[in-house]
Each structure stands twice: as C-alpha cells, then as structure tokens.
Amino acid sequence: MKAVRFHTYGAPGVLVYEDAPKPEPAAGEVLVKVHAASVNPIDWKIRAGHLRGFRDYPLPFILGWDVSGVVESAGAGVTGFAPGDEVYGFPDASRNGAYAEYIAVEESRIALKPRSLDHVHSAAIPLAGLTAWQALFDTAALKASQRVLIHAAAGGVGHLAVQFAKLHEIYVAGTASGRNQEYLKQLGCDLPINYETTRFEDVVHDFDAVIESMGGEVRNRSWKVLKKGGILVALIGPPPSEDDARAHEVRATIIWGQANREQLTEIARLADAGKVQPEIAAVFALRDAAEAHRMSETEHVRGKIVLRGI
Ligand SMILES: NC(=O)c1ccc[n+]([C@@H]2O[C@H](COP(=O)([O-])OP(=O)(O)OC[C@H]3O[C@@H](n4cnc5c(N)ncnc54)[C@H](OP(=O)(O)O)[C@@H]3O)[C@@H](O)[C@H]2O)c1
C-alpha cells in the first residue's frame, strides 16, 4: 500500500510518500481503508523528535491517529463491525497510524462515523473531540451553569470543546487572537477573549475549570482564574505543579485523550443532529503531508487540518 512514513526524526521533509506493508487485522481488529486522516500537533512533535525518550517508535513509522474510512475486513472475534461499515476512530498511538491507504485498528477504538458528515469532517473529530469531551465531562465533571475557560478555543481541541460545553449549558470563556474573535462568537462562546489585547486573568474570575493546552506562562496565569476547589485540566506536559495547585486551593491534573467507542457514538449522534460541526482549515492530499505539518506547526490553525486518503 501507499503510506507516508519517516525514517529519521527531523523537519517536515523527512515525511516520505512510499510503499509500505499493508497491515493485517489481528484478532479483535478491523482493517480500515482510510478515506481521511487528520493532523494533530502530536504528529509533528513526534516527527521532530520532541518525544524521544518518552515515547520511542520503530522507524520507519506511520503517523496519524484520527481515521475515517470503510471497513475492508475483520479479524477473528470481531463482533461490532462488518466489511462496508463506514467508521471513524482514534487508533492506538503506539502503533503505525492513518497516514496510509489502510490501517488495522482494534474495534473498541472505532464507531460508526456520523452519517451526515463526509470522511474529511469525520476524521477531524476523534482525537481532539474525545480529548475535549473527557477534559470537560470525565475529568472536570462540569455541569450546566458552571463556568470554564478554554484556552486555544479556536484550535482543534478548543473549537470542539466550546461546542460540547455549550450543548451542556456551561458558560464558556475562550482565548484566541483577534482574527478568531468573531469565530468564537459563532461557536457560541459567551466570553471571547483576544489574547493580543486582553489578559484573560483580568476578565475571568471564580471559574470552575480551565482547559489548558498552552503550558508555560499561560498555565502560570491560569491558576488565579479558578475558584477554590476548581480544577485546571492540562493537555500538555509537564504535569501541573501540585504546589501551585495547593497554593491556589484548587485541583490540577493532566490528561491524555483515550479512545472510547460510546463517546464517539454519542458525538456522531450530536453531529447528525446538527449540534456539532468540525471546522476544516485545510485539506491536503496524503502525499502532501509535509505541507500539512508545516501548517500545523504555525500553531495558528482554526479547527483541523485533514489528509485525504487515496
Ligand atoms: N492531552 C491530550 O490528549 C491532547 C490531545 C490533543 C491535543 N493536545 C495538545 O493540546 C494542544 C492544542 O491542541 P490542538 O489540536 O487544539 O492544537 P491546534 O489546533 O494546533 O491549536 C491551534 C490554536 O491555538 C491557538 N493559539 C495559539 N497561541 C495561542 C495563545 N497564546 N492563546 C490562546 N490560543 C492560542 C490558535 O488561535 P489563534 O490563531 O487565534 O492564535 C489556534 O486556533 C497541543 O499542544 C496538543 O499537542 C493534547
């Protein structure tokens, strides 16, 4: 099959479009013909070697942990899916990913894709959407009328987090540049904050939760927007400091998004009801994955970048 692989860590140019072995579905797995795969920041962080020592990969390696496609065949013991099913999901990030013609994926990591969305839009959802969902509801356990500050609210995780929170009648403040203020309003954000002109801690106080995906100075300034007992949910390392959390009388944790078939099914239901709409910043051909990485590395993408399958 064709795939995009890298043989050495480095700049986007290390991504090579080439022939690679077609995977075989093991017991409990299905083989999916990839119609679309999306790009997440973790992809270029791995490619650039930023995660070496923390997560090591056998080279050459295929990136990409969002897939939307069609089940081609099923391994032994698969009960939930049959050839021809249109599925989307979050494959195991320790294995070869979806920048390829085919991927073998455990059936527990996929669900039927939203019927009303094409493969490009469906592929935009799983990793970012599940991370957003789990941060808001599983970790922060937010309920109607509580208040959350979502950083990078126009990004891949953020734009879905804003939509999910509003569906649960949660009050949402979100940060983005001036360019994205109107977009945040369209998403339903109650308090869009232009980080170029406003310090978020000047306008956000006594919040129940912060979804924090920037780290560094943004994290340091985020503690003070929380009310006592509130929670900072970090999406990037290092884990938040327990000393800082204690000093502000709040809780803090770091999470890594997990595949979850029930949640994917629920998100597909919401998409089909017209309540969730992934934003596509750009679609690239699979062979142009390096271009897609260059765009993602700007860290100013609105919504998601998607690679179209072949
Ligand atoms: N823990 C996990 O499981 C998990 C899962 C997914 C992602 N992540 C991590 O979470 C981070 C965000 O992921 P993503 O997919 O949402 O990334 P992304 O789509 O690349 O984020 C881009 C967004 O960041 C915004 N942004 C840039 N600088 C900002 C600032 N100073 N303040 C507020 N917003 C800013 C940009 O808005 P403007 O253009 O308006 O500046 C843009 O919309 C990444 O570091 C990623 O690795 C972690």
XYZ file of C-alpha atoms and ligand atoms in Angstrom:
358
model
C 0.000 0.000 0.000
C 0.985 3.663 -0.161
C 1.803 5.446 3.107
C 3.611 8.472 4.432
C 6.477 7.365 6.676
C 9.555 8.892 8.264
C 12.850 7.026 8.516
C 14.666 9.624 10.628
C 13.440 12.323 13.009
C 13.595 15.848 11.679
C 11.963 18.645 9.664
C 8.711 18.072 7.697
C 10.768 16.963 4.682
C 11.562 13.646 6.413
C 7.997 12.545 5.622
C 8.155 10.271 2.573
C 5.239 9.056 0.448
C 6.193 5.477 -0.428
C 5.242 1.808 -0.479
C 4.778 0.167 2.917
C 3.496 -3.256 4.021
C -0.300 -3.495 4.114
C -1.314 -4.317 7.709
C -3.207 -7.492 8.614
C -6.013 -7.182 11.160
C -5.247 -9.265 14.261
C -7.965 -10.808 16.448
C -10.328 -8.084 17.610
C -9.189 -5.682 14.889
C -10.611 -4.458 11.609
C -8.746 -3.373 8.505
C -9.949 0.089 7.505
C -9.494 1.603 4.043
C -8.514 5.147 5.022
C -10.613 7.846 3.344
C -9.296 10.655 5.547
C -6.853 11.126 8.418
C -6.373 14.304 10.390
C -3.231 16.036 11.598
C -2.726 16.696 15.311
C 0.154 18.622 16.905
C 1.388 15.348 18.448
C 2.186 14.161 14.901
C 4.793 16.830 14.188
C 6.078 16.760 17.759
C 6.870 13.049 17.298
C 8.283 13.590 13.789
C 10.559 16.371 15.049
C 11.851 14.082 17.811
C 10.411 16.110 20.698
C 9.034 12.966 22.369
C 12.183 10.843 22.073
C 12.932 9.036 25.316
C 9.324 9.479 26.409
C 7.760 7.592 23.503
C 10.052 5.694 21.170
C 8.887 4.439 17.793
C 10.274 1.754 15.500
C 11.409 3.513 12.297
C 10.212 3.797 9.599
C 6.955 4.862 11.200
C 3.489 5.986 10.060
C 1.897 8.904 11.954
C -1.776 9.825 12.256
C -4.277 8.950 14.983
C -7.545 10.041 13.513
C -9.167 7.955 10.856
C -12.373 7.926 8.885
C -12.877 5.175 6.357
C -14.556 1.931 5.381
C -14.079 -1.482 6.990
C -12.420 -3.740 4.435
C -12.127 -6.902 6.506
C -12.413 -8.068 10.090
C -10.043 -10.179 12.196
C -11.122 -13.117 14.339
C -13.642 -12.380 17.050
C -14.801 -9.001 15.732
C -18.493 -8.626 16.522
C -19.274 -4.921 16.158
C -18.334 -4.220 12.540
C -18.551 -5.812 9.116
C -16.970 -5.064 5.733
C -18.539 -1.955 4.208
C -19.219 -0.191 7.520
C -18.245 3.475 7.485
C -16.307 4.110 10.674
C -14.227 6.743 12.407
C -11.917 6.468 15.370
C -8.784 7.030 17.361
C -6.202 4.306 16.611
C -3.517 3.292 19.128
C -0.803 5.972 19.098
C 1.914 3.440 19.897
C 1.371 1.744 16.539
C 1.519 2.745 12.883
C -1.123 5.392 12.192
C -3.513 6.507 9.488
C -1.294 8.447 7.033
C -1.763 5.398 4.812
C -4.083 3.569 2.463
C -5.017 1.071 5.186
C -4.825 0.801 8.957
C -5.548 -2.118 11.296
C -7.386 -0.879 14.372
C -8.980 -2.507 17.428
C -12.757 -2.494 17.138
C -13.008 -0.896 20.599
C -11.297 2.236 19.222
C -13.821 2.978 16.433
C -17.523 3.695 15.985
C -19.861 4.195 13.046
C -19.000 7.612 11.676
C -21.558 10.454 11.611
C -23.857 9.710 8.662
C -24.300 13.387 7.840
C -20.576 14.187 7.679
C -18.185 13.177 4.916
C -14.951 11.353 5.748
C -12.913 14.584 5.816
C -15.128 16.123 8.506
C -15.474 12.838 10.399
C -11.689 12.390 10.558
C -11.408 15.818 12.184
C -13.242 14.673 15.289
C -11.901 11.649 17.195
C -8.616 12.587 18.932
C -9.434 16.259 19.508
C -13.106 15.587 20.236
C -12.502 12.781 22.719
C -9.839 14.841 24.495
C -12.222 17.791 24.754
C -15.095 15.579 25.922
C -13.024 13.773 28.539
C -11.482 17.018 29.841
C -14.865 18.713 30.276
C -17.041 15.862 31.485
C -14.943 12.919 32.733
C -12.217 14.967 34.427
C -13.684 18.393 35.308
C -17.196 16.832 35.628
C -18.734 20.128 34.521
C -22.488 20.643 34.772
C -24.959 23.196 33.418
C -24.366 26.789 34.580
C -20.800 26.113 35.716
C -18.044 28.145 34.061
C -14.996 27.058 32.062
C -12.089 28.907 30.468
C -10.958 27.134 27.298
C -7.547 28.197 26.024
C -6.837 27.999 22.272
C -10.602 27.884 21.801
C -10.361 28.148 18.000
C -7.952 25.206 17.679
C -8.583 21.528 17.038
C -9.440 20.632 20.625
C -10.780 24.054 21.600
C -13.401 24.506 18.876
C -14.970 21.148 19.738
C -14.687 21.792 23.486
C -16.609 25.076 23.107
C -19.388 23.314 21.186
C -19.649 20.422 23.667
C -19.680 22.774 26.659
C -22.424 24.944 25.176
C -24.558 21.846 24.490
C -24.331 21.188 28.242
C -25.295 24.804 29.023
C -21.914 25.570 30.527
C -20.715 29.202 30.484
C -17.629 29.402 28.235
C -14.806 31.920 28.105
C -12.275 31.228 25.367
C -8.947 32.670 24.263
C -7.847 33.298 20.684
C -6.195 36.023 18.620
C -8.152 38.979 17.220
C -8.569 37.105 13.921
C -10.680 34.453 15.655
C -12.920 36.576 17.905
C -15.876 36.521 15.516
C -15.394 32.772 15.031
C -15.517 32.169 18.798
C -18.838 34.043 18.923
C -20.194 31.870 16.099
C -19.223 28.784 18.119
C -21.351 30.090 20.992
C -18.501 31.234 23.232
C -20.022 33.530 25.895
C -16.836 35.485 26.558
C -14.352 35.518 23.662
C -11.010 36.909 24.861
C -8.469 38.411 22.464
C -5.138 37.428 23.985
C -3.437 40.097 21.896
C -5.219 42.908 23.728
C -6.592 41.440 26.984
C -5.026 39.482 29.806
C -7.535 36.686 30.435
C -6.959 36.787 34.198
C -8.218 40.389 34.199
C -11.668 39.361 32.924
C -12.127 35.781 34.200
C -12.632 35.144 37.924
C -14.013 32.365 40.139
C -14.306 29.825 37.331
C -14.942 26.117 37.905
C -12.401 24.845 35.379
C -9.662 25.766 32.915
C -8.845 23.598 29.903
C -5.169 24.429 29.484
C -3.358 23.431 26.300
C -0.627 26.068 26.094
C 1.620 25.414 29.118
C 4.284 27.852 30.323
C 3.204 31.374 31.126
C -0.436 30.722 30.132
C -0.604 27.932 32.712
C 1.055 30.081 35.380
C -1.507 32.847 34.843
C -4.432 30.402 34.748
C -4.367 29.427 38.431
C -5.834 32.702 39.585
C -8.987 32.487 37.413
C -10.184 29.421 39.345
C -12.451 29.492 42.343
C -11.460 27.484 45.425
C -11.870 23.789 44.634
C -11.876 24.466 40.872
C -9.791 22.379 38.500
C -7.065 23.032 35.941
C -7.045 20.311 33.304
C -3.725 20.349 31.444
C -3.472 18.807 27.987
C 0.275 19.226 27.555
C 3.230 18.360 29.720
C 4.804 18.811 32.102
C 2.088 17.836 34.593
C 0.812 20.845 36.534
C 2.622 21.581 39.793
C 0.901 20.215 42.898
C 2.486 23.017 44.913
C 0.913 25.645 42.652
C -2.460 23.913 42.886
C -2.240 23.752 46.700
C -1.180 27.383 46.950
C -4.301 28.416 44.998
C -6.565 25.921 46.806
C -7.549 24.289 43.521
C -7.100 20.897 41.880
C -4.959 20.155 38.829
C -4.313 17.199 36.597
C -3.006 16.284 33.170
C -4.956 14.013 30.825
C -4.264 12.163 27.591
C -7.266 11.584 25.354
C -8.415 7.961 25.235
C -10.281 6.041 22.555
C -13.873 5.459 23.641
C -16.497 3.889 21.398
C -19.506 5.068 23.429
C -18.299 8.662 23.382
C -17.551 8.505 19.635
C -21.060 7.169 19.090
C -22.555 9.976 21.171
C -20.512 12.616 19.320
C -21.634 11.117 15.982
C -25.241 11.376 17.192
C -24.713 15.051 18.068
C -23.101 15.715 14.682
C -26.020 14.023 12.904
C -28.422 16.176 14.919
C -26.604 19.248 13.583
C -25.312 20.150 17.050
C -21.585 19.635 16.455
C -19.715 20.811 13.385
C -15.960 20.277 12.963
C -14.150 23.166 11.274
C -11.767 22.253 8.460
C -8.890 24.697 7.984
C -7.346 22.841 5.045
C -7.403 19.521 3.227
C -4.181 18.119 1.765
C -3.512 15.077 -0.393
C -1.837 12.304 1.603
C 1.375 12.735 -0.396
C 1.499 16.388 0.780
C 1.637 15.515 4.494
C 4.819 17.593 4.884
C 2.886 20.714 3.802
C 0.149 19.849 6.288
C 2.758 19.576 9.062
C 4.239 22.967 8.171
C 0.791 24.472 8.532
C 0.093 22.719 11.862
C 3.458 23.868 13.210
C 2.374 27.516 12.906
C 0.102 26.757 15.902
C -2.464 29.158 14.457
C -4.799 26.762 12.689
C -8.551 27.304 13.051
C -10.140 23.882 13.576
C -8.417 20.945 11.898
C -6.127 20.011 9.032
C -7.125 16.825 7.195
C -5.293 14.490 4.811
C -7.486 12.996 2.113
C -6.996 9.257 1.626
C -6.088 7.725 -1.720
N -3.549 15.663 26.195
C -4.058 15.239 25.056
O -4.571 14.127 24.938
C -4.052 16.164 23.870
C -4.917 15.923 22.797
C -4.923 16.832 21.736
C -4.055 17.931 21.758
N -3.206 18.088 22.800
C -2.284 19.239 22.854
O -3.061 20.394 23.095
C -2.547 21.489 22.347
C -3.650 22.028 21.459
O -4.003 21.031 20.508
P -4.874 21.431 19.241
O -5.034 20.223 18.401
O -6.082 22.156 19.670
O -3.832 22.445 18.547
P -4.033 23.426 17.346
O -5.288 23.122 16.625
O -2.755 23.439 16.578
O -4.177 24.847 18.079
C -4.142 25.977 17.288
C -4.872 27.093 18.007
O -4.070 27.600 19.083
C -4.424 28.960 19.237
N -3.392 29.692 19.949
C -2.090 29.863 19.608
N -1.465 30.616 20.542
C -2.405 30.922 21.482
C -2.389 31.662 22.701
N -1.274 32.247 23.161
N -3.528 31.735 23.428
C -4.653 31.141 23.012
N -4.747 30.448 21.857
C -3.627 30.330 21.110
C -4.598 29.442 17.822
O -5.506 30.520 17.816
P -5.030 31.904 17.119
O -4.629 31.540 15.709
O -6.223 32.754 17.214
O -3.824 32.362 17.910
C -5.146 28.236 17.073
O -6.523 28.304 16.806
C -1.335 20.953 21.577
O -0.169 21.251 22.316
C -1.570 19.464 21.546
O -0.365 18.741 21.440
C -3.180 17.241 23.840
